[in-house]
mmCIF file of C-alpha atoms in Angstrom:
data_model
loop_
_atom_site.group_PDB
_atom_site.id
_atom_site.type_symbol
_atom_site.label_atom_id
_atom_site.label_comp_id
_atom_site.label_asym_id
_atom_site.label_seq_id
_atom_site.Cartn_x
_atom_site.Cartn_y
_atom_site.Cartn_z
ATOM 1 C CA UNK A 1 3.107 27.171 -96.711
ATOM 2 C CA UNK A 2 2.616 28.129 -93.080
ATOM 3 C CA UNK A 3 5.264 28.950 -91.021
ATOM 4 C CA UNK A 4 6.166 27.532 -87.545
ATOM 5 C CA UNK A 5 7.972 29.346 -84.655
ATOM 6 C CA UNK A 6 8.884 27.606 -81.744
ATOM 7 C CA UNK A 7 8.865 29.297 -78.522
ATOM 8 C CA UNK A 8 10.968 27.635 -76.022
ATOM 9 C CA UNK A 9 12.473 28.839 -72.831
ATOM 10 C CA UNK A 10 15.102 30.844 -72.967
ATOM 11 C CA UNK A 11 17.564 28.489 -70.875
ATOM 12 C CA UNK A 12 16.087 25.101 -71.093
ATOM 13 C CA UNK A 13 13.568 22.543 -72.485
ATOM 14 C CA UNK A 14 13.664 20.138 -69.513
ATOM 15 C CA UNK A 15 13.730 20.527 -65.838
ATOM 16 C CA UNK A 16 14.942 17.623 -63.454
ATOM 17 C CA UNK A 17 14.496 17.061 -60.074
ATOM 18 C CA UNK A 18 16.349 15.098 -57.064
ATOM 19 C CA UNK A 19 14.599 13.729 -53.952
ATOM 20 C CA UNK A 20 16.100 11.384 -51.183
ATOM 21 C CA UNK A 21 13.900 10.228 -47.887
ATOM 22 C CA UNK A 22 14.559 8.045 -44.847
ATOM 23 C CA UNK A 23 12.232 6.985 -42.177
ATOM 24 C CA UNK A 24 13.373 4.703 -38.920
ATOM 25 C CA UNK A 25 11.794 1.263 -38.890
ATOM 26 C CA UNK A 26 10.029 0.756 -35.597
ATOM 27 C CA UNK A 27 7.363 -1.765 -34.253
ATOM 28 C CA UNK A 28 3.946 -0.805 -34.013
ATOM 29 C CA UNK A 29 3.499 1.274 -37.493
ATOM 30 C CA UNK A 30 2.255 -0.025 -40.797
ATOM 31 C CA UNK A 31 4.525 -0.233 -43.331
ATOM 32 C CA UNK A 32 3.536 1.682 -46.706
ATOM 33 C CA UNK A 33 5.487 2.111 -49.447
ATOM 34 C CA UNK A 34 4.012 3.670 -52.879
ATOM 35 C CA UNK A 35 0.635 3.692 -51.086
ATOM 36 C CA UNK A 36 0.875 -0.150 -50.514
ATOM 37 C CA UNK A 37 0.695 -1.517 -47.237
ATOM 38 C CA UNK A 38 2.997 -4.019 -47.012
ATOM 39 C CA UNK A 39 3.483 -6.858 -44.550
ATOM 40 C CA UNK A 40 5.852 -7.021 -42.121
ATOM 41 C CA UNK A 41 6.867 -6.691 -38.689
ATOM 42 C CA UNK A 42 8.356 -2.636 -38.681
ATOM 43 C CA UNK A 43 6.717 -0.230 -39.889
ATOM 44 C CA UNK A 44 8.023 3.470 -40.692
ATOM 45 C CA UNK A 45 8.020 6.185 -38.116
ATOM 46 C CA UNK A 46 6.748 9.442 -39.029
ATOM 47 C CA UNK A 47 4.072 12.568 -39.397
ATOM 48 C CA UNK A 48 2.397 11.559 -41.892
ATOM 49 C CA UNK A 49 2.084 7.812 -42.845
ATOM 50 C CA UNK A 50 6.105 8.190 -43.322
ATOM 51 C CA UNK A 51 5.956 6.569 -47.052
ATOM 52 C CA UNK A 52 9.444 7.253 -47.894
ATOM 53 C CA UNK A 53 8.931 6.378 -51.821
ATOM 54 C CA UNK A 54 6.348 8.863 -51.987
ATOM 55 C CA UNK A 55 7.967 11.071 -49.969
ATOM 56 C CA UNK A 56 11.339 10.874 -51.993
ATOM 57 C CA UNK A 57 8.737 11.694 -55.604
ATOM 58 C CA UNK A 58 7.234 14.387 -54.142
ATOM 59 C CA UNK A 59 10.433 15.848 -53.404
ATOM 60 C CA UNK A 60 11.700 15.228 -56.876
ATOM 61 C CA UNK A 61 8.956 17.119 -58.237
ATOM 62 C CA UNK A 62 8.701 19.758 -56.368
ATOM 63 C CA UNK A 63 12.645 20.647 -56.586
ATOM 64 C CA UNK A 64 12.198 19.649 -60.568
ATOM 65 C CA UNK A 65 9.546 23.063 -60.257
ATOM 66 C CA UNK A 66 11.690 25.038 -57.973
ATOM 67 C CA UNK A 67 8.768 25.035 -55.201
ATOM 68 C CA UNK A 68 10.535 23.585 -52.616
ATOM 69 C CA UNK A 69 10.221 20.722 -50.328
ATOM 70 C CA UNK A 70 7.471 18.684 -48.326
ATOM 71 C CA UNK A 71 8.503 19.981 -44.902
ATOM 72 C CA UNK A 72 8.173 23.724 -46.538
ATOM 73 C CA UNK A 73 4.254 22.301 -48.303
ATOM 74 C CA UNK A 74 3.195 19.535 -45.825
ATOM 75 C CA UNK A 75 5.304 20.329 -42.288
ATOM 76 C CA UNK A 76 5.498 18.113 -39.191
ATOM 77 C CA UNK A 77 4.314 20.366 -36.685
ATOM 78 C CA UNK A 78 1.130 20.673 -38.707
ATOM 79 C CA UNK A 79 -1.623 18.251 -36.832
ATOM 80 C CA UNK A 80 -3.672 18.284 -40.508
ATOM 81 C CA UNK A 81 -0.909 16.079 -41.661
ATOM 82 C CA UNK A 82 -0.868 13.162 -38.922
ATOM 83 C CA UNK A 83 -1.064 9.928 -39.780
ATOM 84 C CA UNK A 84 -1.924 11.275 -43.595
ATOM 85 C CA UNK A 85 -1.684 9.359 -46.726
ATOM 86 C CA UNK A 86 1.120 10.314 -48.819
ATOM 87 C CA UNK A 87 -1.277 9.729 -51.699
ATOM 88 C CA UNK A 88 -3.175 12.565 -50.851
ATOM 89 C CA UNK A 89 -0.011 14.662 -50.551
ATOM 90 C CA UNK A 90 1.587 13.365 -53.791
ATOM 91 C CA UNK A 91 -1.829 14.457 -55.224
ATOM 92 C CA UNK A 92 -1.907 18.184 -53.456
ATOM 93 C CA UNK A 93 1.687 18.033 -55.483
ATOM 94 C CA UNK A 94 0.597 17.165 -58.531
ATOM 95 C CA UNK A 95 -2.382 19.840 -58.780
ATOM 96 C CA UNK A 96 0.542 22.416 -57.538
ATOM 97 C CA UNK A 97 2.648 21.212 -60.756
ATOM 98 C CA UNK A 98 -0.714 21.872 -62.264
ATOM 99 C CA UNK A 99 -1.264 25.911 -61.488
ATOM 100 C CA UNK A 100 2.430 26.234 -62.586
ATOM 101 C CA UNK A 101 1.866 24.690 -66.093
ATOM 102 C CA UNK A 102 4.053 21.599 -65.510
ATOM 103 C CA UNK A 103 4.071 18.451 -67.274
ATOM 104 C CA UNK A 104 5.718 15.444 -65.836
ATOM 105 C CA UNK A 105 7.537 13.197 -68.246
ATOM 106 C CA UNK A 106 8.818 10.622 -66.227
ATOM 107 C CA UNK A 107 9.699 9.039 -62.682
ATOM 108 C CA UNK A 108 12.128 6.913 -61.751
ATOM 109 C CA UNK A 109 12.317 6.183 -58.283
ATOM 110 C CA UNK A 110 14.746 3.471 -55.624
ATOM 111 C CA UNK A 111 13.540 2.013 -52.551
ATOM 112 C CA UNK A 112 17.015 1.038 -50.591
ATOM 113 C CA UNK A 113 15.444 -1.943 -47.827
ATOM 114 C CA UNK A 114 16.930 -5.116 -47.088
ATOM 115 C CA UNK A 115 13.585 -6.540 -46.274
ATOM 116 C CA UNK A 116 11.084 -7.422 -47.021
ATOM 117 C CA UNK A 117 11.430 -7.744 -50.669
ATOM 118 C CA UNK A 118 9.333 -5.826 -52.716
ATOM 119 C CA UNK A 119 8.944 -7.437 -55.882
ATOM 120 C CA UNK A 120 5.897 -8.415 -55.865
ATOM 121 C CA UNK A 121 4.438 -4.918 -54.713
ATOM 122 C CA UNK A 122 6.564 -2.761 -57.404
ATOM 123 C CA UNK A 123 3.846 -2.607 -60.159
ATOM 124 C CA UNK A 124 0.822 -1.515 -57.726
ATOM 125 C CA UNK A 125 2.885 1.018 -56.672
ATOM 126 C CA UNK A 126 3.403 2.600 -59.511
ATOM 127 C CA UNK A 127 0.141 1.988 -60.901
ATOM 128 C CA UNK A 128 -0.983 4.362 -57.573
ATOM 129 C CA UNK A 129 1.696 7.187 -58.228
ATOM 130 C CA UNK A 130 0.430 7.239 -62.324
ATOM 131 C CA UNK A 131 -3.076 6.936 -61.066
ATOM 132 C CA UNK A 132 -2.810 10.355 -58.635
ATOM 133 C CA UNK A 133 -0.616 12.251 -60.604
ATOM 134 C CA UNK A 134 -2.973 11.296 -64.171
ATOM 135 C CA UNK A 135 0.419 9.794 -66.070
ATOM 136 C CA UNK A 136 0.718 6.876 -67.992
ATOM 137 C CA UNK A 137 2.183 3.394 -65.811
ATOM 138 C CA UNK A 138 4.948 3.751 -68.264
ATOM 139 C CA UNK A 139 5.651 7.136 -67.185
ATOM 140 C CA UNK A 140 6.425 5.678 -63.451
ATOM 141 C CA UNK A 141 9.313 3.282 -63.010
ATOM 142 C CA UNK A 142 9.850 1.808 -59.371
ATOM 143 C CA UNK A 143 13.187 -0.194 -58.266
ATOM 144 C CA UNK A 144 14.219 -1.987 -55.114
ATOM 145 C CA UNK A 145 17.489 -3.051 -53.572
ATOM 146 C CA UNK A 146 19.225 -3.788 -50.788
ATOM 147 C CA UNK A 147 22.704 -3.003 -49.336
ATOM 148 C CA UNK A 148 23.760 -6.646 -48.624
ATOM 149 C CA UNK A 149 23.648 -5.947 -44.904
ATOM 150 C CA UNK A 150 25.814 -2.790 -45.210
ATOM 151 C CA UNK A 151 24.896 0.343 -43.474
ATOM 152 C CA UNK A 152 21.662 1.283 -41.399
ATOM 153 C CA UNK A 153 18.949 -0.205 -43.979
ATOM 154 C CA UNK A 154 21.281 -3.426 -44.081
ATOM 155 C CA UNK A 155 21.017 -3.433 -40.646
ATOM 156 C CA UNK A 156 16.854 -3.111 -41.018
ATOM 157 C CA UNK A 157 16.921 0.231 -38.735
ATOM 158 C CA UNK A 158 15.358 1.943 -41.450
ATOM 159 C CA UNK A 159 14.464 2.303 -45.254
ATOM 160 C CA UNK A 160 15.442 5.009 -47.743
ATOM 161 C CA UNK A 161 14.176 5.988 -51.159
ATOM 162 C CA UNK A 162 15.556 8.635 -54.243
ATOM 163 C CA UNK A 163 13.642 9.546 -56.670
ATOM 164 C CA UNK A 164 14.362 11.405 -59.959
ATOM 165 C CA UNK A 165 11.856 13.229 -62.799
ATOM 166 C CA UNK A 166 11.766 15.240 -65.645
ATOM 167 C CA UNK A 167 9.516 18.229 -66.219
ATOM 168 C CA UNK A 168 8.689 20.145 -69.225
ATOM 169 C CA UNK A 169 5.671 23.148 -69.042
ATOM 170 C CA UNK A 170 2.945 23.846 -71.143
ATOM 171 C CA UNK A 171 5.029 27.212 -72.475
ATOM 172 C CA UNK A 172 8.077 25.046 -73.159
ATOM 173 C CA UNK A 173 6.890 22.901 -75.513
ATOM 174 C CA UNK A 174 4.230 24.892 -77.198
ATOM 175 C CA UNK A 175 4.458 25.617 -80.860
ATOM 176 C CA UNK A 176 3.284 29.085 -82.768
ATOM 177 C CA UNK A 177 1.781 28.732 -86.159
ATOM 178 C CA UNK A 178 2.292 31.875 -87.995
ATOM 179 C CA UNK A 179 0.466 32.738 -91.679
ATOM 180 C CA UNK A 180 -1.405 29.152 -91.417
ATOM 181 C CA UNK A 181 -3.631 29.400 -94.260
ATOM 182 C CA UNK A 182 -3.082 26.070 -95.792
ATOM 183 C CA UNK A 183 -1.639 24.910 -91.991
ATOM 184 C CA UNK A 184 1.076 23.102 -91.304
ATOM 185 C CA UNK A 185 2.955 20.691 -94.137
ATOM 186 C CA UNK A 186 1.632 17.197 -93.126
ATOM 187 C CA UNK A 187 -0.840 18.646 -90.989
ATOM 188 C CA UNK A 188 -4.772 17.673 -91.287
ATOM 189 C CA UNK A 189 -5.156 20.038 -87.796
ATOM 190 C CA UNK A 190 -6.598 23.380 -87.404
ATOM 191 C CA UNK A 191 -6.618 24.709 -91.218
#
């Protein structure tokens, strides 16, 4: 019978991260919101195409890995990065996660905006955050609320988002086999 030795990190198994984002609603900017573009009369002001749901992941998973923040990766005095999609920073993100042997388990992330609603724009948004980052749709979960007409997205002068996710690496989860002859009990793999 083989023997199997897990080698695990020394502290954890699991590393979760935190992002928040706001962007001012003004006239005269598309709104887009998990790479949708949305209609409605505001749009969000910013750099880049100021996608605060993406903006709020990418922030997740980049303080999940320890690497940071967007304004340290993708900064606003940078003319590369105006009027960019936040698709095509998420994905500059996800290849970083990538090089540092992450794996992203999951994604759960709020969009705070008292209008419009965004129901019915919730599943293609995560279908585009899965599709960039290569995850499963049921690795991505989007949410929306309002503040009943409290505070500055109840009063529509802007729209916030916070994001949470889980990362594991590569080294984390991998398993040693050691004196595998007859391989693993149960196992039909490497013999």
């Amino acid at each position: 019978m083989g023997q199997i030795e897990e080698k695990r990190g020394a502290d954890t198994v699991m590393r979760i991260g935190m992002g928040y984002d706001v962007h001012k609603l003004t006239e005269d900017r598309k709104l887009i919101l998990g790479g949708v573009e949305i209609p409605h009369t505001l749009g969000l002001l910013g750099h880049s195409d100021a996608d605060v749901l993406l903006h709020a992941v990418m922030d997740a998973l980049l303080g999940a890995a320890a690497l940071g923040d967007i304004g340290k990766h993708f900064p606003d005095t940078d003319e590369k990065y105006r009027g960019i999609s936040s698709l095509k920073l998420l994905e500059h993100v996800g290849n970083l996660l990538e090089q540092e042997h992450y794996i992203i388990e999951n994604i759960d992330a709020t969009v705070i905006a008292q209008k419009p609603k965004l129901r019915p724009y919730i599943e293609e948004m995560e279908q585009n955050i899965a599709d960039t980052l290569h995850l499963a749709k049921n690795q991505v979960n989007v949410k929306a609320t309002t503040e009943e007409h409290l505070g500055f997205t109840g009063r529509e002068e802007g729209i916030s988002a916070n994001a949470v996710c889980m990362l594991s690496t590569i080294y984390e989860n991998s398993v040693a086999v050691g004196d595998s002859e007859g391989g693993c009990p149960g196992c039909a793999g490497c013999h």
